CSV table of N, CA and C in Angstrom, one decimal:
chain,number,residue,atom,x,y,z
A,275,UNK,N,0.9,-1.2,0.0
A,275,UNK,CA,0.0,0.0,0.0
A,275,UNK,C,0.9,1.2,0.0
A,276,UNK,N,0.6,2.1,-0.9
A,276,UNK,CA,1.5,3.2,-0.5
A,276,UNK,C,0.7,4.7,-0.1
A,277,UNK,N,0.9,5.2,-0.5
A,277,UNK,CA,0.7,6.8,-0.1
A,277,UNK,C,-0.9,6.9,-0.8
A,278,UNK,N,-0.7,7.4,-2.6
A,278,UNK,CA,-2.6,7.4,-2.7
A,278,UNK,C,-3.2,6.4,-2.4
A,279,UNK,N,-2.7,5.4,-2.2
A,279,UNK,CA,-3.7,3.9,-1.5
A,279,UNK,C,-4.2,5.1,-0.4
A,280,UNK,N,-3.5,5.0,0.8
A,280,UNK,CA,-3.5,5.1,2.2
A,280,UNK,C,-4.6,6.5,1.8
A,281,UNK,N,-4.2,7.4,0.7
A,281,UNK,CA,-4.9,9.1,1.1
A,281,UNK,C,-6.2,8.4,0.4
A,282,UNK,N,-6.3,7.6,-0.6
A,282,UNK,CA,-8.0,6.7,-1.1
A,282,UNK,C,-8.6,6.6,0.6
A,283,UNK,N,-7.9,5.7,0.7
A,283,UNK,CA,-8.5,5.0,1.9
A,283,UNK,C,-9.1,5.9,3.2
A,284,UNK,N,-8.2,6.8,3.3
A,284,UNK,CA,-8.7,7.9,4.6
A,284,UNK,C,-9.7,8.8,3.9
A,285,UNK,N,-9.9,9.0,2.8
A,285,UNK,CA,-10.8,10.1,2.0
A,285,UNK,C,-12.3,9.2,2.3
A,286,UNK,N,-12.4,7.9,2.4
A,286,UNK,CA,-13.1,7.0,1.7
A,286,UNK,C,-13.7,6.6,3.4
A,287,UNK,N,-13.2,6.5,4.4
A,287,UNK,CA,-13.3,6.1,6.1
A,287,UNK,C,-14.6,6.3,6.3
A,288,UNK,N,-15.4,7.4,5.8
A,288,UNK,CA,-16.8,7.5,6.6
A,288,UNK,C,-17.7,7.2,5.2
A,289,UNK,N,-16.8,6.7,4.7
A,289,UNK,CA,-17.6,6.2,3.2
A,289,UNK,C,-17.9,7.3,1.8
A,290,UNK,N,-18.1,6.5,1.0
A,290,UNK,CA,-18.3,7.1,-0.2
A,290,UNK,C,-18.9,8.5,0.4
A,291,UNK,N,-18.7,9.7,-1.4
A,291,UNK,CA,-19.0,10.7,-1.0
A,291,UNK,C,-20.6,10.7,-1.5
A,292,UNK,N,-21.5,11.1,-1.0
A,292,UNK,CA,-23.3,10.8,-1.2
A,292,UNK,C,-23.1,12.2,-2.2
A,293,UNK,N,-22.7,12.3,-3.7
A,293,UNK,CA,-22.8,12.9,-4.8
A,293,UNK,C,-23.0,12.4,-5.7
A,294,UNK,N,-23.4,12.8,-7.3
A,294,UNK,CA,-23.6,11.7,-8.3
A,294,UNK,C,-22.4,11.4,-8.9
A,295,UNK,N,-21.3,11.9,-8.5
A,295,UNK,CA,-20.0,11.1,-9.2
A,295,UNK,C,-18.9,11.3,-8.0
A,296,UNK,N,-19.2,9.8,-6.9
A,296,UNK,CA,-18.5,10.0,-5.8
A,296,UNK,C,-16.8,9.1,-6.2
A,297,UNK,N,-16.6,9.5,-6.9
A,297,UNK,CA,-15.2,8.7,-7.7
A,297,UNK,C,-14.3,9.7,-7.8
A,298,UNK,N,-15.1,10.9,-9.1
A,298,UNK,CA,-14.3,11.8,-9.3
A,298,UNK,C,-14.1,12.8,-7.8
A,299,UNK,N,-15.1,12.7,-6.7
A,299,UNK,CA,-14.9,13.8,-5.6
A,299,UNK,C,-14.2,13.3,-4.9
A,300,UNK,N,-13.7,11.6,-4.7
A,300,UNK,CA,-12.6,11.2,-4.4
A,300,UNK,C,-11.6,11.8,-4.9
A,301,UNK,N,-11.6,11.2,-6.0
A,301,UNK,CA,-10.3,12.0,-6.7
A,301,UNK,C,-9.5,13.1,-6.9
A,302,UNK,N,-10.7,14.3,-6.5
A,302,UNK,CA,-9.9,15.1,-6.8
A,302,UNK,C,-9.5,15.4,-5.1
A,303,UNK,N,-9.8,15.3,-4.4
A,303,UNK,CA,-9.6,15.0,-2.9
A,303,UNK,C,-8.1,14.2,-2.3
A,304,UNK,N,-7.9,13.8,-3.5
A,304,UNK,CA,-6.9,13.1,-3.2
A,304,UNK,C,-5.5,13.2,-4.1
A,305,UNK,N,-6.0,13.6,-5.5
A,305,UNK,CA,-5.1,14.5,-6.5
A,305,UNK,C,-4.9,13.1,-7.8
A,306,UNK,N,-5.7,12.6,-8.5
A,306,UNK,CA,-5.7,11.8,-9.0
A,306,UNK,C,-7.3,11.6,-10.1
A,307,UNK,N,-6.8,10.9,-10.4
A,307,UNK,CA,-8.0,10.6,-11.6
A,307,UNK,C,-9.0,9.8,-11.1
A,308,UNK,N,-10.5,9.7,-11.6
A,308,UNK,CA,-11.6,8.7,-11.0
A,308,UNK,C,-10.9,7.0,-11.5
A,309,UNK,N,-10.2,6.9,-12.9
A,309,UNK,CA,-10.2,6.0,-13.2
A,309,UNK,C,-9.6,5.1,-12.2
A,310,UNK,N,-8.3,5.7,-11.7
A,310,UNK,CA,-7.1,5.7,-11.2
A,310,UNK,C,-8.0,5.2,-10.0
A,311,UNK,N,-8.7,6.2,-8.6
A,311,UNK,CA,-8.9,6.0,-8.0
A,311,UNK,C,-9.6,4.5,-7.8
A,312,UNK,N,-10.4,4.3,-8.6
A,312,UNK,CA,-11.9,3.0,-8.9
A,312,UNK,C,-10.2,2.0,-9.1
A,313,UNK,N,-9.4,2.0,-9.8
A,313,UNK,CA,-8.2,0.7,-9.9
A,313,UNK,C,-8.2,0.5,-8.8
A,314,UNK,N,-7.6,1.6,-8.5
A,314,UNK,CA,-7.3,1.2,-6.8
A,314,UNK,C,-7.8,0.7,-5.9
A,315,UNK,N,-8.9,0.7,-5.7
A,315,UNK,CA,-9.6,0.3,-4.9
A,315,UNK,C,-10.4,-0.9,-4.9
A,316,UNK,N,-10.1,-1.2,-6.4
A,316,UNK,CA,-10.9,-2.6,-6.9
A,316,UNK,C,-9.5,-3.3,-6.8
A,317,UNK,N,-8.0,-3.2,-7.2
A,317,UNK,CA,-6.9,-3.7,-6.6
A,317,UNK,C,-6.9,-3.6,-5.2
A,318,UNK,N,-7.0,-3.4,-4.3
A,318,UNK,CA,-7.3,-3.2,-2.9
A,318,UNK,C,-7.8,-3.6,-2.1
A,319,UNK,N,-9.4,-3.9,-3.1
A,319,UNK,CA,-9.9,-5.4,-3.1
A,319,UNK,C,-9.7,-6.6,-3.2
A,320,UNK,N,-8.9,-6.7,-4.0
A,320,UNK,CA,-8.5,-8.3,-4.5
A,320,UNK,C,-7.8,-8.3,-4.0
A,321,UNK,N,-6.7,-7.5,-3.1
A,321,UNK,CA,-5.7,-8.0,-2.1
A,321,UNK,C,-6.6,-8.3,-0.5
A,322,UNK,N,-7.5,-7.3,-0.5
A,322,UNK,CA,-8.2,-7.8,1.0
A,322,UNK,C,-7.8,-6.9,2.0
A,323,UNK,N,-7.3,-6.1,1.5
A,323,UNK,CA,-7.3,-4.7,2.1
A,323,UNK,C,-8.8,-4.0,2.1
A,324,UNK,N,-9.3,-3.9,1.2
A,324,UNK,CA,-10.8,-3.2,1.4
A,324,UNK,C,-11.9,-4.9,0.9
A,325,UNK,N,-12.7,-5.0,2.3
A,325,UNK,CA,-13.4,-6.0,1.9
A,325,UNK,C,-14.6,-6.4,0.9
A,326,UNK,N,-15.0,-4.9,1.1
A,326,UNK,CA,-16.1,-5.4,0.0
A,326,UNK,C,-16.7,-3.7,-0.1
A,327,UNK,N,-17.3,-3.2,-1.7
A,327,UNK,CA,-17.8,-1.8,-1.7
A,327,UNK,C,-19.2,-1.6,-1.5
A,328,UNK,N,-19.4,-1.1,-0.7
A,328,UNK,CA,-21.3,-1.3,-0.5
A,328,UNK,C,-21.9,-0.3,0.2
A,329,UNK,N,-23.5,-0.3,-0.3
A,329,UNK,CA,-24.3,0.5,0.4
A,329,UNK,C,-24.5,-0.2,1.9
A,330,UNK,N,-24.5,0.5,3.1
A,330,UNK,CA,-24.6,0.1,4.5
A,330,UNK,C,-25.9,0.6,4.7
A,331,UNK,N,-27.1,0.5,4.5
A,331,UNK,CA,-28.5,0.9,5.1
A,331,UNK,C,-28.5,0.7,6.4
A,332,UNK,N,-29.3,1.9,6.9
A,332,UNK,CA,-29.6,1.7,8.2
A,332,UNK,C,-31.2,1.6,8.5
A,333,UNK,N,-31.2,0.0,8.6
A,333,UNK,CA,-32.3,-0.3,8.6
A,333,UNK,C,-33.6,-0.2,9.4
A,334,UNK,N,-33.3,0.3,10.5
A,334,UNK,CA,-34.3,1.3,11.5
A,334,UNK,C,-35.1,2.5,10.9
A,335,UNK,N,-33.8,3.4,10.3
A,335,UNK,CA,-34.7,4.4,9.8
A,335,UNK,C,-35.2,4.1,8.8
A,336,UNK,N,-35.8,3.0,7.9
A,336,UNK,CA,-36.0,3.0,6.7
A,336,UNK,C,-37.3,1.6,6.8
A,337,UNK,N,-37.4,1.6,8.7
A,337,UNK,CA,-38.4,1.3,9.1
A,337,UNK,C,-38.8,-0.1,9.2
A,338,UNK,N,-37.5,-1.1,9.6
A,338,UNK,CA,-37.0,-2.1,9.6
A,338,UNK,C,-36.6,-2.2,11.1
A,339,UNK,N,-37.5,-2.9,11.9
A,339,UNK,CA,-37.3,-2.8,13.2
A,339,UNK,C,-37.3,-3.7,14.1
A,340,UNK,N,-37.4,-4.9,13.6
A,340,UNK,CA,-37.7,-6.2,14.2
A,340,UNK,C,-36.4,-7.2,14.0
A,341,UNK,N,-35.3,-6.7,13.1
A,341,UNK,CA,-34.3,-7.3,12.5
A,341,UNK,C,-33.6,-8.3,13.7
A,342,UNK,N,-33.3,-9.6,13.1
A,342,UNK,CA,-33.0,-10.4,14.0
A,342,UNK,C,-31.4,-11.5,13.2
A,343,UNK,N,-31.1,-11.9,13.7
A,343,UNK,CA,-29.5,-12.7,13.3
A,343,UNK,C,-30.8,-14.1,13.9
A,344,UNK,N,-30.7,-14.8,12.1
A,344,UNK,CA,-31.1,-16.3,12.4
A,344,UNK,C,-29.9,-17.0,12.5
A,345,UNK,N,-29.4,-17.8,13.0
A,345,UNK,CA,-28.7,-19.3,13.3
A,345,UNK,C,-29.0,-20.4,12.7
A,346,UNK,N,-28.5,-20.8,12.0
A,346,UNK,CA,-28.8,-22.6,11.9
A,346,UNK,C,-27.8,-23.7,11.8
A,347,UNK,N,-28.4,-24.4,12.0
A,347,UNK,CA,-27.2,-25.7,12.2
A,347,UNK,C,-27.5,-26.3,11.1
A,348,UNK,N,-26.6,-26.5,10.3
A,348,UNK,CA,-26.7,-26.9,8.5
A,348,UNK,C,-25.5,-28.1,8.6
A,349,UNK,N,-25.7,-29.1,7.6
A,349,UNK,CA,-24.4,-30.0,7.4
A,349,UNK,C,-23.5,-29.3,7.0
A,350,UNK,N,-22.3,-29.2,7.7
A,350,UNK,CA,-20.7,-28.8,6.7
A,350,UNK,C,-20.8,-28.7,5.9
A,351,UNK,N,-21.4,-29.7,4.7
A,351,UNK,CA,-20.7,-29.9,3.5
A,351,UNK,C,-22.4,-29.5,2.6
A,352,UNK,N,-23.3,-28.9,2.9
A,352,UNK,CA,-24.0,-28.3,2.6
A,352,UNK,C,-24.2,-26.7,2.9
A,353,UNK,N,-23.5,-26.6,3.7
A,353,UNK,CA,-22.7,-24.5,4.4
A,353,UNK,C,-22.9,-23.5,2.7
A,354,UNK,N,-22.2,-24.3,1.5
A,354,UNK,CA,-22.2,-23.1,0.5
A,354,UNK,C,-23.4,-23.0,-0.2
A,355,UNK,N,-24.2,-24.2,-0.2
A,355,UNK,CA,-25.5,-24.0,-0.7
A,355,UNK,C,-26.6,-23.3,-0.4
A,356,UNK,N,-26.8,-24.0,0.8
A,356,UNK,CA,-27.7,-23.4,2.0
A,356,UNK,C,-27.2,-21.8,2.5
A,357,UNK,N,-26.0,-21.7,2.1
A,357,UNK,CA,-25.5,-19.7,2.5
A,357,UNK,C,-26.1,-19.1,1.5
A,358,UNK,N,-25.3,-20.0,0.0
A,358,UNK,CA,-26.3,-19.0,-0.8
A,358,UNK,C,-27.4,-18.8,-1.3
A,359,UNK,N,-28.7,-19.9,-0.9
A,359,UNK,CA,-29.9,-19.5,-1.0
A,359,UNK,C,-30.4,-18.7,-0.1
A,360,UNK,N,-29.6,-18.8,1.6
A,360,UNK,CA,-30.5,-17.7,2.5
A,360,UNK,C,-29.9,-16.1,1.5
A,361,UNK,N,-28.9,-15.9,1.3
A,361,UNK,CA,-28.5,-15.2,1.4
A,361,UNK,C,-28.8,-14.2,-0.1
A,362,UNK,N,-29.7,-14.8,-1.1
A,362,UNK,CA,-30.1,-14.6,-1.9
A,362,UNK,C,-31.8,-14.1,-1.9
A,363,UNK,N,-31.9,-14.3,-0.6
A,363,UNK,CA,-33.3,-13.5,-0.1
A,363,UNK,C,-33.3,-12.0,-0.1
A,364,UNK,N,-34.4,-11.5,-0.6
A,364,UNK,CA,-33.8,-10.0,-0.6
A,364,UNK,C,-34.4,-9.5,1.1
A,365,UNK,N,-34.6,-10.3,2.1
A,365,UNK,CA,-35.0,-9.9,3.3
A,365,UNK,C,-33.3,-10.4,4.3
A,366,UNK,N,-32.6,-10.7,3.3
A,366,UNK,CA,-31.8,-10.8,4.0
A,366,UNK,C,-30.6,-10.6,3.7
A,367,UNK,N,-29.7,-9.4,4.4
A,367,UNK,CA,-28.7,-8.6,3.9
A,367,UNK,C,-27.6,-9.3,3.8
A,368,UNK,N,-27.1,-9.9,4.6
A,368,UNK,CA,-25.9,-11.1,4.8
A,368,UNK,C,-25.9,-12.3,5.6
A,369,UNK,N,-25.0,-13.5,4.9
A,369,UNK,CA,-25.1,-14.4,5.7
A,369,UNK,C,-23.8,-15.4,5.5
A,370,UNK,N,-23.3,-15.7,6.5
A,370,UNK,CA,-21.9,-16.2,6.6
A,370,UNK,C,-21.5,-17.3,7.8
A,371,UNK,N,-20.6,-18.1,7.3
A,371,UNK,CA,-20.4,-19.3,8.6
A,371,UNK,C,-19.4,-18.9,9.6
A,372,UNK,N,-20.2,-19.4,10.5
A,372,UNK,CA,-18.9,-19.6,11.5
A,372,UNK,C,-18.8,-20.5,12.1
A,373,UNK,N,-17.3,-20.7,12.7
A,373,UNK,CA,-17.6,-21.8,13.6
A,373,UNK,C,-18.6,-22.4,14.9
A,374,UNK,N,-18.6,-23.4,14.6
A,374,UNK,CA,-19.6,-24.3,15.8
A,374,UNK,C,-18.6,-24.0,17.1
A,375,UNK,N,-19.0,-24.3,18.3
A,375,UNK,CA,-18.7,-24.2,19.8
A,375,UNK,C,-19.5,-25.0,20.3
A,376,UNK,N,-19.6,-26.7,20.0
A,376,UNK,CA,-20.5,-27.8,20.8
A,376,UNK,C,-19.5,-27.8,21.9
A,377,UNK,N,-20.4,-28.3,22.8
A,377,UNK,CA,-22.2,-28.4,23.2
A,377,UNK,C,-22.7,-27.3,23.2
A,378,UNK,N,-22.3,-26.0,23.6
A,378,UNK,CA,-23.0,-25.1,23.6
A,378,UNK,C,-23.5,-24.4,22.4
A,379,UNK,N,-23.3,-24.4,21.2
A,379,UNK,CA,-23.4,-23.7,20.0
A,379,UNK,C,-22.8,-24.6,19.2
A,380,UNK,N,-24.3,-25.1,18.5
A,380,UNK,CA,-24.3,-25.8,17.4
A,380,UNK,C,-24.5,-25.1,16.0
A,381,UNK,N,-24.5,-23.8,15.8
A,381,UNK,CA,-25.0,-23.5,15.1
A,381,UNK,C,-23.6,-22.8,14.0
A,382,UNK,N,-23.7,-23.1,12.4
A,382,UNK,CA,-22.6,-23.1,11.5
A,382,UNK,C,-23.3,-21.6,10.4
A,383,UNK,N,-24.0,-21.6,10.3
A,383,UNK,CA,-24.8,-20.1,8.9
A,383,UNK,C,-25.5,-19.7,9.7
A,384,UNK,N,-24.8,-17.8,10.0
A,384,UNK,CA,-25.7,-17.2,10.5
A,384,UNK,C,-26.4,-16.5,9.4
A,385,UNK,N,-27.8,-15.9,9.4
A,385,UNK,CA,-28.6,-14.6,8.2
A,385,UNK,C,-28.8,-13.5,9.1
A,386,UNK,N,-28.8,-12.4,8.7
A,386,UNK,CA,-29.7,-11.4,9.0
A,386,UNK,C,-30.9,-10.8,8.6
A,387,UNK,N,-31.9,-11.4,9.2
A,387,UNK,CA,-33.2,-11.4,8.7
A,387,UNK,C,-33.4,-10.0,9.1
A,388,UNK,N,-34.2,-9.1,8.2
A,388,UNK,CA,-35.0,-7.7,8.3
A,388,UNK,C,-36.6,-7.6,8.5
A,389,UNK,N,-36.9,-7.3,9.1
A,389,UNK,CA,-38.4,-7.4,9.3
A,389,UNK,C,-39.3,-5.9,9.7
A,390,UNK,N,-40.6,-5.3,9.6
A,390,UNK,CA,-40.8,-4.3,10.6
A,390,UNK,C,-41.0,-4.8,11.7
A,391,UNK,N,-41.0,-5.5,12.0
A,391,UNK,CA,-41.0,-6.3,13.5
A,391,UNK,C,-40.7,-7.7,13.8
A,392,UNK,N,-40.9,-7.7,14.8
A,392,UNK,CA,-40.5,-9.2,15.0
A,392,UNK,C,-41.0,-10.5,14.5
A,393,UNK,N,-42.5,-10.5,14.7
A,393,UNK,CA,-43.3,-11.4,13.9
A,393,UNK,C,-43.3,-11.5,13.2
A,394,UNK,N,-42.6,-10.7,11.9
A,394,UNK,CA,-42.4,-10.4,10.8
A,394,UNK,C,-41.2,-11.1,10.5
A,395,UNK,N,-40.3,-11.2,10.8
A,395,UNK,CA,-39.0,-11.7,11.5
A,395,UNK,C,-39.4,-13.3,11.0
A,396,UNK,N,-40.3,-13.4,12.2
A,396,UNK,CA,-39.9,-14.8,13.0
A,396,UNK,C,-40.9,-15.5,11.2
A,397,UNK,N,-41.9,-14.7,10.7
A,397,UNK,CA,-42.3,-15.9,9.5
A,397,UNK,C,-41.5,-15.6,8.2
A,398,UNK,N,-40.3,-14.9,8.2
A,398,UNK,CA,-39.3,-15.3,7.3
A,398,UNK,C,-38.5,-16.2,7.8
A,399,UNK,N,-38.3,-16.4,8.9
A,399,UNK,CA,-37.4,-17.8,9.8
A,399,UNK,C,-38.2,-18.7,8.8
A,400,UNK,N,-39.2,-18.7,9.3
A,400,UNK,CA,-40.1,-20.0,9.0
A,400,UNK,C,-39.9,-20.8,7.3
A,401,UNK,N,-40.0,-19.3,6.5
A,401,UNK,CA,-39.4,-19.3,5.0
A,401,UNK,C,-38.2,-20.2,4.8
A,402,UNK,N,-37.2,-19.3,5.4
A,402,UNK,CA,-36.0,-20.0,5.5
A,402,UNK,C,-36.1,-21.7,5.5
A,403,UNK,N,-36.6,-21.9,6.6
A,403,UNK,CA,-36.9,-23.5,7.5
A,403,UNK,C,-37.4,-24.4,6.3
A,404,UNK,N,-38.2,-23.6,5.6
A,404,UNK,CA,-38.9,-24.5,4.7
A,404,UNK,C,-38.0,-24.7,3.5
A,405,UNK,N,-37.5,-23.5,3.1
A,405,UNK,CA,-36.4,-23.6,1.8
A,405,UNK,C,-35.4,-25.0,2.2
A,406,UNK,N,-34.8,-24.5,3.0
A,406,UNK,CA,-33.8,-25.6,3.9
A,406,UNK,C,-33.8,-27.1,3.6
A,407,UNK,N,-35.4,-27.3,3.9
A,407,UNK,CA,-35.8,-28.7,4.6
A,407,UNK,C,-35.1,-29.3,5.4
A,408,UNK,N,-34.7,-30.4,5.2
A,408,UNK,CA,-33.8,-31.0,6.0
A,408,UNK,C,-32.8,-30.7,6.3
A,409,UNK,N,-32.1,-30.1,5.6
A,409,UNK,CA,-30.9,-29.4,5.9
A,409,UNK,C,-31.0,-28.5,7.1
A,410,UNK,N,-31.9,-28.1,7.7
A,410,UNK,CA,-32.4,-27.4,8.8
A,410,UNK,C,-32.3,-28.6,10.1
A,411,UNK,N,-31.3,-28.2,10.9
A,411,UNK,CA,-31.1,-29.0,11.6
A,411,UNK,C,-31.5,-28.5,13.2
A,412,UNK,N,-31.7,-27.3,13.1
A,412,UNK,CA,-32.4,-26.3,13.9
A,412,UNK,C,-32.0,-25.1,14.0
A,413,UNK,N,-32.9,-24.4,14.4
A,413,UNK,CA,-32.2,-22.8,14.7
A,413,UNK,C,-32.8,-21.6,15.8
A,414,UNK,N,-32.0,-21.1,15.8
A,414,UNK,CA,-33.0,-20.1,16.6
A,414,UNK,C,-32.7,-18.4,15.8
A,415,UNK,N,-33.2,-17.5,16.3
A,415,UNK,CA,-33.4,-16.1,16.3
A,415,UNK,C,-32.7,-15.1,17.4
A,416,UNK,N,-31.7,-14.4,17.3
A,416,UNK,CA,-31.3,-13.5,18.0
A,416,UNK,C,-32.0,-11.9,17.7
A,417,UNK,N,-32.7,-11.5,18.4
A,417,UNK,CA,-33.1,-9.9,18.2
A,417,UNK,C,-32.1,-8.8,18.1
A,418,UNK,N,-32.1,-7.9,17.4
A,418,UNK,CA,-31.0,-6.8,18.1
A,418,UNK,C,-32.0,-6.3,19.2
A,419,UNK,N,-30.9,-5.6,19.8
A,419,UNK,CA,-31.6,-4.4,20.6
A,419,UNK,C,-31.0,-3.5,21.1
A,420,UNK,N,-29.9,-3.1,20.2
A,420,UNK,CA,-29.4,-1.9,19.9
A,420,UNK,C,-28.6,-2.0,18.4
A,421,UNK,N,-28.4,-0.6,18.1
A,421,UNK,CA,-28.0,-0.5,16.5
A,421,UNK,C,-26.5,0.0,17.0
A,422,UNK,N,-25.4,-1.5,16.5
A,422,UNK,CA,-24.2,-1.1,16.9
A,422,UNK,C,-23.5,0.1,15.4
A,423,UNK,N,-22.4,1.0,15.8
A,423,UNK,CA,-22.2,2.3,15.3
A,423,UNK,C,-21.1,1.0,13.9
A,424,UNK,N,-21.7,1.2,12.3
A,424,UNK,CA,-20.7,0.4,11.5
A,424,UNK,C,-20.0,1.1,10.8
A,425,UNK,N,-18.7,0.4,10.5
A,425,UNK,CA,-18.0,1.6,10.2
A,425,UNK,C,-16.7,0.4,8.9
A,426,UNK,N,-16.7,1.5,8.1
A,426,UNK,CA,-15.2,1.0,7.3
A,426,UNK,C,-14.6,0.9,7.6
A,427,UNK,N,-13.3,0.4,6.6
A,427,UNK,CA,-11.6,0.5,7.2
A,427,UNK,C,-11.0,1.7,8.0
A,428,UNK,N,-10.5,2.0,8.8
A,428,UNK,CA,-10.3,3.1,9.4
A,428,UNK,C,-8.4,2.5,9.7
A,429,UNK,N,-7.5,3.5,9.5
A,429,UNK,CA,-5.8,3.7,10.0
A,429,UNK,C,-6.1,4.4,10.3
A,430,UNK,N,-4.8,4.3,11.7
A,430,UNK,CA,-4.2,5.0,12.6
A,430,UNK,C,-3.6,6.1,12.4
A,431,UNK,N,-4.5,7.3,12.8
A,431,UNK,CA,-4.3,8.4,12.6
A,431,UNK,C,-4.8,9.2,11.6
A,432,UNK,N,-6.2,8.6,11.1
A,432,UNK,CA,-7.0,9.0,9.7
A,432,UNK,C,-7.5,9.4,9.9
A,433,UNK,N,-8.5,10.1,8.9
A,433,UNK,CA,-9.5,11.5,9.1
A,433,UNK,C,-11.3,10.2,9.5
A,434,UNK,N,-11.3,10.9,10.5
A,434,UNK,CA,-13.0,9.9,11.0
A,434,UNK,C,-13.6,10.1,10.2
């Protein structure tokens, strides 16, 4: 990474700029071309330096308030299939494995279900359950109940 990486990257910390050409207001923020900047950052990508480019909704104000982290306990060797059908729901923003922790946590594909509420919530679980079938080996529902603050790549010593 060098220097415009690093000045991309700190220009970029609280996220794209909300204009209709947030490339070139990068760029010129940084002393460089849109083209130039968008390489970069798509190289930057594929190193794993920046993980992924995206809209971050904030699903409360947009009246999504029931949102809940489903769990399921899926076979291993069914994890990519079963990820990417939850995850191809459009009620559900992301979904990714993690490791099990038996006996206490059996569970391998978490989703983030969106709902206006909970009930709402709990009969897309049900959706899920049924796409699954058997592959559903159980699950449960975690509620939020607070909206943690999310944030991009951020270095030491960068503009917030």
């Amino acid at each position: 990474m060098d220097s415009l990486d690093r000045a991309i990257i700190e220009a970029t910390q609280a996220g794209l700029p909300l204009v209709p050409e947030p490339y070139a207001a990068v760029a010129a923020d940084v002393g460089a071309s849109s083209e130039e900047v968008m390489a970069r950052m798509e190289n930057m990508q594929k190193q794993g330096i920046i993980r992924r480019i995206g809209a971050v909704p904030n699903h409360y104000v947009l009246g999504f308030r029931g949102n809940g982290m489903s769990v399921w306990d899926v076979p291993d060797d069914r994890i990519q299939a079963c990820g990417e059908m939850i995850g191809a729901l459009d009620f559900v923003s992301h979904a990714y494995q993690r490791p099990r922790h038996p006996p206490l946590w059996n569970y391998n594909l978490f989703a983030m279900v969106h709902g206006h509420d909970r009930e709402e919530v709990m009969q897309k679980v049900t959706r899920i359950a049924k796409l699954l079938g058997k592959d559903d080996r159980g699950h449960e529902v975690l509620f939020s109940t607070r909206i943690l603050k999310k944030t991009g790549l951020r270095l030491p010593g960068g503009k917030p």
